[in-house]
mmCIF file of C-alpha atoms in Angstrom:
data_model
loop_
_atom_site.group_PDB
_atom_site.id
_atom_site.type_symbol
_atom_site.label_atom_id
_atom_site.label_comp_id
_atom_site.label_asym_id
_atom_site.label_seq_id
_atom_site.Cartn_x
_atom_site.Cartn_y
_atom_site.Cartn_z
ATOM 1 C CA GLY A 1 248.883 151.022 46.617
ATOM 2 C CA ILE A 2 250.572 148.462 48.775
ATOM 3 C CA GLN A 3 249.743 148.544 52.443
ATOM 4 C CA GLY A 4 251.847 147.061 55.200
ATOM 5 C CA LEU A 5 250.022 145.056 57.858
ATOM 6 C CA ASN A 6 250.670 145.358 61.545
ATOM 7 C CA ARG A 7 251.476 141.730 62.273
ATOM 8 C CA SER A 8 250.267 141.806 65.871
ATOM 9 C CA ASP A 9 246.868 143.227 64.832
ATOM 10 C CA PHE A 10 246.487 140.658 62.104
ATOM 11 C CA LEU A 11 247.441 137.744 64.383
ATOM 12 C CA VAL A 12 244.410 138.459 66.570
ATOM 13 C CA THR A 13 242.148 138.234 63.520
ATOM 14 C CA LEU A 14 243.964 135.161 62.249
ATOM 15 C CA ASN A 15 243.450 133.419 65.607
ATOM 16 C CA GLU A 16 239.737 134.271 65.468
ATOM 17 C CA VAL A 17 239.506 132.695 62.008
ATOM 18 C CA LYS A 18 241.421 129.638 63.247
ATOM 19 C CA ASP A 19 239.059 129.251 66.232
ATOM 20 C CA TRP A 20 236.039 129.513 63.906
ATOM 21 C CA PHE A 21 237.512 126.998 61.460
ATOM 22 C CA GLU A 22 238.183 124.461 64.218
ATOM 23 C CA GLY A 23 234.862 125.107 65.977
ATOM 24 C CA SER A 24 231.249 124.563 65.066
ATOM 25 C CA ASP A 25 229.832 128.104 65.143
ATOM 26 C CA ASN A 26 228.841 128.642 61.500
ATOM 27 C CA THR A 27 226.066 131.137 62.080
ATOM 28 C CA SER A 28 225.771 133.979 59.615
ATOM 29 C CA GLN A 29 226.400 136.458 62.450
ATOM 30 C CA ARG A 30 229.726 134.768 63.312
ATOM 31 C CA ILE A 31 230.839 134.681 59.688
ATOM 32 C CA TYR A 32 229.814 138.312 59.182
ATOM 33 C CA TYR A 33 231.791 139.285 62.302
ATOM 34 C CA LEU A 34 234.895 137.467 61.018
ATOM 35 C CA LEU A 35 234.647 139.086 57.591
ATOM 36 C CA GLN A 36 234.210 142.484 59.189
ATOM 37 C CA SER A 37 237.223 141.848 61.407
ATOM 38 C CA ILE A 38 239.383 140.803 58.447
ATOM 39 C CA VAL A 39 238.364 143.762 56.314
ATOM 40 C CA THR A 40 238.792 146.196 59.209
ATOM 41 C CA THR A 41 242.271 144.852 59.905
ATOM 42 C CA VAL A 42 243.389 144.798 56.269
ATOM 43 C CA ILE A 43 241.947 148.062 54.969
ATOM 44 C CA ASN A 44 241.088 149.848 58.222
ATOM 45 C CA GLU A 45 237.476 150.453 57.199
ATOM 46 C CA LYS A 46 234.196 149.046 58.438
ATOM 47 C CA PHE A 47 232.740 146.342 56.234
ATOM 48 C CA THR A 48 229.263 147.139 54.976
ATOM 49 C CA ARG A 49 226.897 144.395 53.970
ATOM 50 C CA ARG A 50 225.772 144.617 50.362
ATOM 51 C CA GLU A 51 222.899 142.726 48.838
ATOM 52 C CA ILE A 52 223.598 140.790 45.646
ATOM 53 C CA ASP A 53 221.093 141.074 42.822
ATOM 54 C CA GLU A 54 218.491 138.310 43.181
ATOM 55 C CA ARG A 55 218.864 137.271 39.517
ATOM 56 C CA VAL A 56 222.582 136.682 40.027
ATOM 57 C CA LEU A 57 221.862 134.700 43.208
ATOM 58 C CA GLN A 58 219.361 132.607 41.265
ATOM 59 C CA CYS A 59 222.026 131.889 38.626
ATOM 60 C CA ILE A 60 224.532 130.939 41.313
ATOM 61 C CA ARG A 61 222.059 128.502 42.869
ATOM 62 C CA LEU A 62 221.230 126.986 39.478
ATOM 63 C CA ILE A 63 224.904 126.606 38.536
ATOM 64 C CA ARG A 64 225.887 125.065 41.863
ATOM 65 C CA ASN A 65 223.007 122.566 41.755
ATOM 66 C CA SER A 66 223.383 121.720 38.089
ATOM 67 C CA GLU A 67 224.606 118.348 36.895
ATOM 68 C CA VAL A 68 225.000 119.604 33.342
ATOM 69 C CA SER A 69 228.590 119.676 32.091
ATOM 70 C CA THR A 70 228.049 122.636 29.778
ATOM 71 C CA ILE A 71 226.107 125.471 31.343
ATOM 72 C CA GLN A 72 225.420 128.148 28.772
ATOM 73 C CA LEU A 73 225.064 131.857 29.464
ATOM 74 C CA GLN A 74 222.056 131.981 27.111
ATOM 75 C CA GLN A 75 220.228 129.296 29.124
ATOM 76 C CA MET A 76 220.827 131.126 32.402
ATOM 77 C CA ALA A 77 219.829 134.455 30.895
ATOM 78 C CA ASP A 78 216.545 132.938 29.715
ATOM 79 C CA LYS A 79 215.853 131.558 33.205
ATOM 80 C CA VAL A 80 216.315 134.949 34.873
ATOM 81 C CA PHE A 81 214.675 136.943 32.072
ATOM 82 C CA LEU A 82 217.738 138.945 31.040
ATOM 83 C CA SER A 83 219.677 139.223 27.827
ATOM 84 C CA PRO A 84 222.978 137.317 27.827
ATOM 85 C CA SER A 85 224.987 140.536 27.627
ATOM 86 C CA ARG A 86 223.093 142.093 30.542
ATOM 87 C CA LEU A 87 223.473 138.966 32.670
ATOM 88 C CA SER A 88 227.164 138.802 31.841
ATOM 89 C CA HIS A 89 227.692 142.411 32.882
ATOM 90 C CA LEU A 90 225.574 142.063 36.033
ATOM 91 C CA PHE A 91 227.246 138.781 37.035
ATOM 92 C CA LYS A 92 230.736 140.301 36.743
ATOM 93 C CA ARG A 93 229.705 143.404 38.677
ATOM 94 C CA GLU A 94 228.066 141.446 41.499
ATOM 95 C CA THR A 95 230.590 138.608 41.907
ATOM 96 C CA GLY A 96 233.871 139.926 40.522
ATOM 97 C CA LEU A 97 234.059 136.875 38.258
ATOM 98 C CA THR A 98 232.887 136.332 34.743
ATOM 99 C CA PHE A 99 230.052 133.866 34.252
ATOM 100 C CA ARG A 100 232.446 131.388 32.643
ATOM 101 C CA GLN A 101 235.009 131.721 35.473
ATOM 102 C CA PHE A 102 232.303 131.012 38.041
ATOM 103 C CA VAL A 103 231.020 127.954 36.162
ATOM 104 C CA LEU A 104 234.575 126.618 35.881
ATOM 105 C CA HIS A 105 235.159 127.233 39.599
ATOM 106 C CA CYS A 106 231.995 125.275 40.476
ATOM 107 C CA LYS A 107 233.054 122.402 38.228
ATOM 108 C CA LEU A 108 236.447 122.281 39.939
ATOM 109 C CA ILE A 109 234.856 122.319 43.391
ATOM 110 C CA LYS A 110 232.508 119.444 42.457
ATOM 111 C CA SER A 111 235.468 117.447 41.161
ATOM 112 C CA LEU A 112 237.521 118.241 44.253
ATOM 113 C CA GLN A 113 234.700 117.096 46.527
ATOM 114 C CA ALA A 114 234.377 113.864 44.531
ATOM 115 C CA MET A 115 238.127 113.279 44.773
ATOM 116 C CA HIS A 116 238.098 113.681 48.504
ATOM 117 C CA SER A 117 235.158 111.316 48.852
ATOM 118 C CA GLN A 118 237.474 108.556 47.630
ATOM 119 C CA GLN A 119 236.681 108.702 43.905
ATOM 120 C CA ASN A 120 239.579 108.389 41.486
ATOM 121 C CA LEU A 121 240.635 111.241 39.192
ATOM 122 C CA ILE A 122 238.698 109.957 36.186
ATOM 123 C CA GLU A 123 235.464 109.664 38.179
ATOM 124 C CA ALA A 124 236.060 113.038 39.845
ATOM 125 C CA SER A 125 236.623 114.745 36.506
ATOM 126 C CA LEU A 126 233.353 113.320 35.153
ATOM 127 C CA VAL A 127 231.432 114.338 38.293
ATOM 128 C CA GLY A 128 232.634 117.903 37.758
ATOM 129 C CA GLY A 129 231.528 117.871 34.139
ATOM 130 C CA PHE A 130 234.951 117.714 32.501
ATOM 131 C CA SER A 131 235.148 115.772 29.251
ATOM 132 C CA ASP A 132 238.195 113.803 30.385
ATOM 133 C CA GLN A 133 240.748 113.492 33.164
ATOM 134 C CA PRO A 134 243.672 115.240 31.374
ATOM 135 C CA HIS A 135 241.493 118.325 30.764
ATOM 136 C CA PHE A 136 240.487 118.300 34.436
ATOM 137 C CA THR A 137 244.127 117.963 35.562
ATOM 138 C CA LYS A 138 245.280 120.809 33.302
ATOM 139 C CA THR A 139 242.460 123.114 34.449
ATOM 140 C CA PHE A 140 242.991 122.208 38.110
ATOM 141 C CA LYS A 141 246.713 122.917 37.940
ATOM 142 C CA LYS A 142 246.131 126.233 36.143
ATOM 143 C CA SER A 143 243.582 127.303 38.774
ATOM 144 C CA PHE A 144 245.215 126.071 41.986
ATOM 145 C CA GLY A 145 248.901 125.745 41.086
ATOM 146 C CA ILE A 146 249.125 122.057 41.993
ATOM 147 C CA THR A 147 247.921 118.844 40.409
ATOM 148 C CA PRO A 148 244.766 117.123 41.680
ATOM 149 C CA SER A 149 246.784 114.125 42.863
ATOM 150 C CA ALA A 150 249.061 116.419 44.892
ATOM 151 C CA SER A 151 246.029 118.030 46.550
ATOM 152 C CA LYS A 152 244.777 114.624 47.578
ATOM 153 C CA ARG A 153 247.938 113.971 49.585
#
């Protein structure tokens, strides 16, 4: 269902997030507190920490550190000693995203970081592993709702 938020309660949480964002306290305890505060405010329940399957975490680390433009499910499954179908199911259950969605997200983030480190769109698209700049632009716009050049402004 749809739940209305008490604006005054949510403003307190929003100010806490703003203070964290502008500050330098990035400890895991601070972040956990903020997440708990957000969840408590939004759904009125205590947030419980849940451990993510180590094989999925290993895949996430490998994907994020990879320079390869085409990361295949089969390759990742082999590295974590699972079948592709089992890894796919486990990845979706643990992250809420499909394996392919996560890989695409990481590619976009790498390209975005390259763009904001003063690289042009063509260079940024190649850094992220996209075959060309128009494909990067189309994917970026579909994912974020704006063009890469507009995000740079």
